[in-house]
Each structure stands twice: as structure tokens, then as C-alpha cells.
PDB file of C-alpha atoms in Angstrom:
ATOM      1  CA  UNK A   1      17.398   5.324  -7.614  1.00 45.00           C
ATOM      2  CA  UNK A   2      14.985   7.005  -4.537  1.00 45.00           C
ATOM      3  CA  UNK A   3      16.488   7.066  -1.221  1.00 45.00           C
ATOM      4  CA  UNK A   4      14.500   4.661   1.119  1.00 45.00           C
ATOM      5  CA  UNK A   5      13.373   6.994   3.983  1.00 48.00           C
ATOM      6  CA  UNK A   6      11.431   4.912   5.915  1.00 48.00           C
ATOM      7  CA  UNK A   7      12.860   5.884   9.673  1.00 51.00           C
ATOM      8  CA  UNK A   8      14.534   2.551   9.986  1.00 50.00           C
ATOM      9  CA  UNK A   9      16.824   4.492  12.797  1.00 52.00           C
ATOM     10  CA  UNK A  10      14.310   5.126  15.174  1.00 57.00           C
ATOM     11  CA  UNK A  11      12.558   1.236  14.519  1.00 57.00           C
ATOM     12  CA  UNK A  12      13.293  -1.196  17.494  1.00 64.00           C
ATOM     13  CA  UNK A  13      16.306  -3.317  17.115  1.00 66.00           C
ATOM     14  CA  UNK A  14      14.496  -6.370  16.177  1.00 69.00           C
ATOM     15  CA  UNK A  15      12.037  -4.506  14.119  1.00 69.00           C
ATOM     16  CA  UNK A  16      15.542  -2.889  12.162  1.00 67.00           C
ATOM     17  CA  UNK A  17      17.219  -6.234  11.794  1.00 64.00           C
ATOM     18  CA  UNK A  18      14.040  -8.103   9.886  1.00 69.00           C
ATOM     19  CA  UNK A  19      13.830  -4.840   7.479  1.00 67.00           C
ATOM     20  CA  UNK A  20      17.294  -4.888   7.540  1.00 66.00           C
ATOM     21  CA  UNK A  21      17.520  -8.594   6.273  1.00 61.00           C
ATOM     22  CA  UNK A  22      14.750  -8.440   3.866  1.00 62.00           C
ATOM     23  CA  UNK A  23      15.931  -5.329   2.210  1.00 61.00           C
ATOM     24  CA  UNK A  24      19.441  -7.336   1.808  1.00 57.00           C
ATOM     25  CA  UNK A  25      17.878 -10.619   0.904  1.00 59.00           C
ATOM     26  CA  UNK A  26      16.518  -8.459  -2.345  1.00 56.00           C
ATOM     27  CA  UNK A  27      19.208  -6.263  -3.069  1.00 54.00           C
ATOM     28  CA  UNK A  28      21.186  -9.817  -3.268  1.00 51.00           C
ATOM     29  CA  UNK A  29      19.053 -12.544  -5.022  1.00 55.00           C
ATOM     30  CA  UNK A  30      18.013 -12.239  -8.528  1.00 46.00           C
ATOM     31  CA  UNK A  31      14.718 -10.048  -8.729  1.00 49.00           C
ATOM     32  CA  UNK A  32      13.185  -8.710 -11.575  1.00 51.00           C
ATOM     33  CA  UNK A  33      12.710  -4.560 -11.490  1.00 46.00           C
ATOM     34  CA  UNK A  34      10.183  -2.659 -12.468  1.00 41.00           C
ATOM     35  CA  UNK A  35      10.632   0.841 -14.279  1.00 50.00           C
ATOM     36  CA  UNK A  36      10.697   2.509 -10.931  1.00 65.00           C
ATOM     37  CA  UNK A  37      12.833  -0.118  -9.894  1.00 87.00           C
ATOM     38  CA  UNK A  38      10.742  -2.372  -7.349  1.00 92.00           C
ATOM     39  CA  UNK A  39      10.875  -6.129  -7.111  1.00 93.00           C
ATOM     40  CA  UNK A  40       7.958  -7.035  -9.558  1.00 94.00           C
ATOM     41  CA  UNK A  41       5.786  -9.884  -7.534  1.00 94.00           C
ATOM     42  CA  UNK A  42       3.764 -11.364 -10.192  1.00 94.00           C
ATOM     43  CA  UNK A  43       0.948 -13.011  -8.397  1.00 95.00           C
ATOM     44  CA  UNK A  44      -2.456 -14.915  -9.818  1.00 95.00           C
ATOM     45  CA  UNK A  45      -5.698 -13.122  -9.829  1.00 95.00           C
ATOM     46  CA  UNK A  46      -6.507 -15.019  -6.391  1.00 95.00           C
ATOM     47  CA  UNK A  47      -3.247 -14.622  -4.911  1.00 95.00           C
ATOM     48  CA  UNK A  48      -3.114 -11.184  -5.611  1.00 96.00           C
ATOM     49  CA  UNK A  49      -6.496 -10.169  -4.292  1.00 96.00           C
ATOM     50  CA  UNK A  50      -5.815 -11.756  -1.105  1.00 95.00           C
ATOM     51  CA  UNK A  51      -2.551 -10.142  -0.653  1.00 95.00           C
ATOM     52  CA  UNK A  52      -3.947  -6.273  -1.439  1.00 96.00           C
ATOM     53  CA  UNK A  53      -7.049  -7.177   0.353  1.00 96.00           C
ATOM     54  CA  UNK A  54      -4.953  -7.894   3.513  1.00 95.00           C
ATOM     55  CA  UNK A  55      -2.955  -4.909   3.134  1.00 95.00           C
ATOM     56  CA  UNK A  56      -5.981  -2.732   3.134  1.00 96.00           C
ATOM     57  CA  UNK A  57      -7.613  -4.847   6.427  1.00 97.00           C
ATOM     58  CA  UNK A  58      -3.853  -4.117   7.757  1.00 96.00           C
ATOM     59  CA  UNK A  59      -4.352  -0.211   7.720  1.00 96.00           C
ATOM     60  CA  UNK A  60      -7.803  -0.073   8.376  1.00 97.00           C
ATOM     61  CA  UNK A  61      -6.767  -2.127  11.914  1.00 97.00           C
ATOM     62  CA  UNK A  62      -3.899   0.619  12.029  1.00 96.00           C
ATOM     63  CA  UNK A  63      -6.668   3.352  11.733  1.00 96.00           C
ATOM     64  CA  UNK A  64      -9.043   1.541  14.428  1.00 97.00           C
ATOM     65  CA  UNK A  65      -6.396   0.954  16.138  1.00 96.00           C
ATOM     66  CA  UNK A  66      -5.601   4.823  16.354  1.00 95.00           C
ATOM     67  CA  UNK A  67      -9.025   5.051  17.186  1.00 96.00           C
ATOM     68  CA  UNK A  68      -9.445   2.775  19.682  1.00 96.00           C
ATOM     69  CA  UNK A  69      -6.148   4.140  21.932  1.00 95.00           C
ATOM     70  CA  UNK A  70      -7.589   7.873  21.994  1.00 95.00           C
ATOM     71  CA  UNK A  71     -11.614   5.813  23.682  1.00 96.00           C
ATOM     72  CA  UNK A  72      -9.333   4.013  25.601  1.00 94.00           C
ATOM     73  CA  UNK A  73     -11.190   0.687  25.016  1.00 96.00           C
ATOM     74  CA  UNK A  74      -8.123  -1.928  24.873  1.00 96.00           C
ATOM     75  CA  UNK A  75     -10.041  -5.131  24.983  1.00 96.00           C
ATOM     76  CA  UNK A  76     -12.000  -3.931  21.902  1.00 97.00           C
ATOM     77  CA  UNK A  77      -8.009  -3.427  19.999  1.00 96.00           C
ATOM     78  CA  UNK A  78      -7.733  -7.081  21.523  1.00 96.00           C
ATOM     79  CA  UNK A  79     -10.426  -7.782  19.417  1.00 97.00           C
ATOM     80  CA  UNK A  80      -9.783  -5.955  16.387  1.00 97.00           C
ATOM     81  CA  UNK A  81      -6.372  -7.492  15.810  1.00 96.00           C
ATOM     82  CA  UNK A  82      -7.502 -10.596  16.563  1.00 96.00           C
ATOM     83  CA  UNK A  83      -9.868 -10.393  13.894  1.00 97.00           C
ATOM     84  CA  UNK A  84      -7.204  -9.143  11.749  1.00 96.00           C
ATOM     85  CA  UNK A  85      -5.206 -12.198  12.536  1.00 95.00           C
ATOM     86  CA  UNK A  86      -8.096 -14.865  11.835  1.00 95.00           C
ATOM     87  CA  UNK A  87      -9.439 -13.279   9.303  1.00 94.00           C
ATOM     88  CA  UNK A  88      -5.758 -14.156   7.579  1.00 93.00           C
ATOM     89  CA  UNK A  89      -5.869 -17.043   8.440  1.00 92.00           C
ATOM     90  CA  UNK A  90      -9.195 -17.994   7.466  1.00 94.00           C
ATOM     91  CA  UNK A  91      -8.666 -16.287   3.701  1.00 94.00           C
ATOM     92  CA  UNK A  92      -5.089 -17.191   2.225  1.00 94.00           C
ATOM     93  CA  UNK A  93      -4.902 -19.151  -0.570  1.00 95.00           C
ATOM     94  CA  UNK A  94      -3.113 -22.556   0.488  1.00 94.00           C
ATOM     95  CA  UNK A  95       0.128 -22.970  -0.684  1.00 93.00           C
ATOM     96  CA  UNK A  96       0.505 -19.176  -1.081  1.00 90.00           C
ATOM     97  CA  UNK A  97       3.489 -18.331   0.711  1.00 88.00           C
ATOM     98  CA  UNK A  98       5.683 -20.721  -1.034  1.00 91.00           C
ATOM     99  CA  UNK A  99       4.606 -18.775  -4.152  1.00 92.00           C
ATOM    100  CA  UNK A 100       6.037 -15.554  -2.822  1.00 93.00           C
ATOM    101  CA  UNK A 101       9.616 -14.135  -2.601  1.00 94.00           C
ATOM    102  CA  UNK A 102      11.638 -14.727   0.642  1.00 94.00           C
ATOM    103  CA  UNK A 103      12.130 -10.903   1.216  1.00 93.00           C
ATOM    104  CA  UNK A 104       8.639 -10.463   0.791  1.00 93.00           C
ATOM    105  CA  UNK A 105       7.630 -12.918   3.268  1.00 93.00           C
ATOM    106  CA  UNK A 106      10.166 -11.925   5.954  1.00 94.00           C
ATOM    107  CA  UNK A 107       9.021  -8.553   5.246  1.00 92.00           C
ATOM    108  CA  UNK A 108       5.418  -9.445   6.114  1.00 92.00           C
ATOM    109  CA  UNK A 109       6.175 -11.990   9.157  1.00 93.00           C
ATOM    110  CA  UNK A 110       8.663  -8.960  10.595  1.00 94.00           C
ATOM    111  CA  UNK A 111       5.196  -7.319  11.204  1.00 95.00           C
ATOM    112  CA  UNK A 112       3.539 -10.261  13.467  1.00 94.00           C
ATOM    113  CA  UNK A 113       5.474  -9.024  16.847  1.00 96.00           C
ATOM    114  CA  UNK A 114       4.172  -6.047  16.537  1.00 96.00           C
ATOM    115  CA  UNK A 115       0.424  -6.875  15.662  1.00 96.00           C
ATOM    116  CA  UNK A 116       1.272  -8.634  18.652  1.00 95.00           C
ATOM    117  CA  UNK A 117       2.525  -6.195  20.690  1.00 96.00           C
ATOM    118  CA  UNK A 118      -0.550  -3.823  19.946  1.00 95.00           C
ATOM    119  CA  UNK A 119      -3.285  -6.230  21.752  1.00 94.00           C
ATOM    120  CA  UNK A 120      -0.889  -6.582  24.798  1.00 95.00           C
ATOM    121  CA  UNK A 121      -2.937  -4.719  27.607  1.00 92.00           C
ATOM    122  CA  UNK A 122       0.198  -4.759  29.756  1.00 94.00           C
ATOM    123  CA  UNK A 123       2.573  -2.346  27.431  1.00 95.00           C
ATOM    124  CA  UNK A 124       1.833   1.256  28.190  1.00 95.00           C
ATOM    125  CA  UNK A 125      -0.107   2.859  25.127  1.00 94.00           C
ATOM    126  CA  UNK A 126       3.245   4.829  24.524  1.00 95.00           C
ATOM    127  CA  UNK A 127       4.637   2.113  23.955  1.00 96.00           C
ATOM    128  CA  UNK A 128       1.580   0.528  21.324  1.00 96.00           C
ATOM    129  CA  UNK A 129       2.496   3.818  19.920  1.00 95.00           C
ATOM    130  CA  UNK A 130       5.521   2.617  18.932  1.00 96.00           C
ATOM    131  CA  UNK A 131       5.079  -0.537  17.538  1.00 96.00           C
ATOM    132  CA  UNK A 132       2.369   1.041  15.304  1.00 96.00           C
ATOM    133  CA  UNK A 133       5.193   3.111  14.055  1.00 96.00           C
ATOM    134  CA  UNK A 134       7.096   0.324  13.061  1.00 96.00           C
ATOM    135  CA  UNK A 135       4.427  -1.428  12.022  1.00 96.00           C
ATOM    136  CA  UNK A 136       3.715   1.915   9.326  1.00 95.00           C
ATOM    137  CA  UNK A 137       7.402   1.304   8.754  1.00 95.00           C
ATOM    138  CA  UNK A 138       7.296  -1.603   7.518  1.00 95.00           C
ATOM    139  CA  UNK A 139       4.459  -0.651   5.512  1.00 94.00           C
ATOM    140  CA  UNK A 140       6.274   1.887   3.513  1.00 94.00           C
ATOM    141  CA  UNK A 141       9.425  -0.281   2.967  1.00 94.00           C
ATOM    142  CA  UNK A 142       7.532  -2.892   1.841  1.00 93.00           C
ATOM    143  CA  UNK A 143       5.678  -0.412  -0.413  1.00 93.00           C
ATOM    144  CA  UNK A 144       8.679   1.225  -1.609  1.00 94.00           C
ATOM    145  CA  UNK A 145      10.502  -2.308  -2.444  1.00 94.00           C
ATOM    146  CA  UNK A 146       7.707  -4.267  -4.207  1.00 95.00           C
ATOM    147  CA  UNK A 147       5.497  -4.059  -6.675  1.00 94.00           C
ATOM    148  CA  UNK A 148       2.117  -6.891  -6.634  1.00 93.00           C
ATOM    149  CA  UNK A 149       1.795  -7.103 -10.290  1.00 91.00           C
TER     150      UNK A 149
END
């Protein structure tokens, strides 16, 4: 079995508690591993291609999010993540996320606060900083726990 090492120590206490739960909620129900011993999410073809499609928007939003801290230009990352948000909501299949695991779904919705966070122009960039942290957190345990099959 790989260690997770994730940094769940330095994630913020709400942020810890969500990953905390999810990991728990699949170490404890009845999940079926793959060989390198992740929860196998079998998903259909349309299902599946949404959820690896938003995954990929979700880092590229991390990256121009990155990018958009070091120009300085916060109503643009207001913009970006907004985008983000309704392009999500514009794309999923209906009915999806009763389709998909309960740990996978708290694992995703643990990530809206942040998302949130990030377009707040009131919180300091330092602190943006670190909810794009977690948010890469969260990205790697969820990476490291499931497999989209």
C-alpha cells in the first residue's frame, strides 16, 4: 500500500476535515480496488468525459490562476473562476452526481470553498496562495484514491 502524502497537516481545518471524511467514507464502505489499489469509478463514456474534462479546466484555472496573481489583475481571476464554475454547470450530465460515489463527491464539493476563496478580492494574495494549495491537495488525494475507469 503507498503512503498518502498529500500535506493534509498543513491544509486548513475545514479543508482537513472534508479530506479527512472522504478518505474515511472509502476506506469504510464497500469499494472495488484496482491493482494499485484505488477506488475503481466506472463511469459512461459521457459521464466520464465530463468528469476528466473538468479536471483538466480545474488545473488549467489553477495555472491562470498562478498567472493571474504574479499581473496582479484580480477581477480577471474573478472571471476565470467564474467561468470555471458556469462552465460546470452548464456541461454536467443531469443526474450525474447520484451516479458517483459519496467519497468522490465530498471529495469534489470539499474544493468549492476554496474556488471560492480564490475570486475573493478581499483575502490577501497570501492567503489565495493558500487555498490554491489546498485546492492542489485535494487534487492529489483525489488522484491518489480514485481511479475514472
Amino acid at each position: 500500500m503507498v503512503p498518502l502524502r498529500c500535506g493534509i497537516s498543513k491544509m486548513t481545518n475545514p479543508g482537513r476535515f472534508i479530506l479527512t471524511f472522504a478518505l474515511l467514507t472509502v476506506l469504510l464502505s464497500n469499494p472495488v480496488y484496482a491493482a494499485e489499489e484505488r477506488m475503481v469509478i466506472e463511469l459512461s463514456s459521457q459521464d466520464k468525459a465530463f468528469v476528466l474534462g473538468h479536471m483538466r479546466g480545474m488545473l488549467e484555472a489553477l495555472t491562470d490562476t498562478q498567472q493571474l496573481l504574479l499581473d496582479g489583475d484580480r477581477e480577471a481571476l474573478k472571471a476565470r473562476i467564474t467561468q470555471l464554475q458556469s462552465r460546470e454547470q452548464d456541461e454536467r450530465p443531469q443526474g450525474m452526481g447520484k451516479r458517483l460515489p459519496t467519497a468522490f463527491r465530498v471529495m469534489a464539493q470539499s474544493m468549492r470553498p476554496h474556488w471560492q476563496a480564490i475570486q475573493n478580492p478581499d483575502l490577501s494574495e497570501e492567503e489565495v496562495r493558500q487555498h490554491v494549495v489546498d485546492l492542489m491537495r485535494v487534487c492529489n488525494a483525489c488522484h491518489q484514491t480514485f481511479a475514472i475507469r
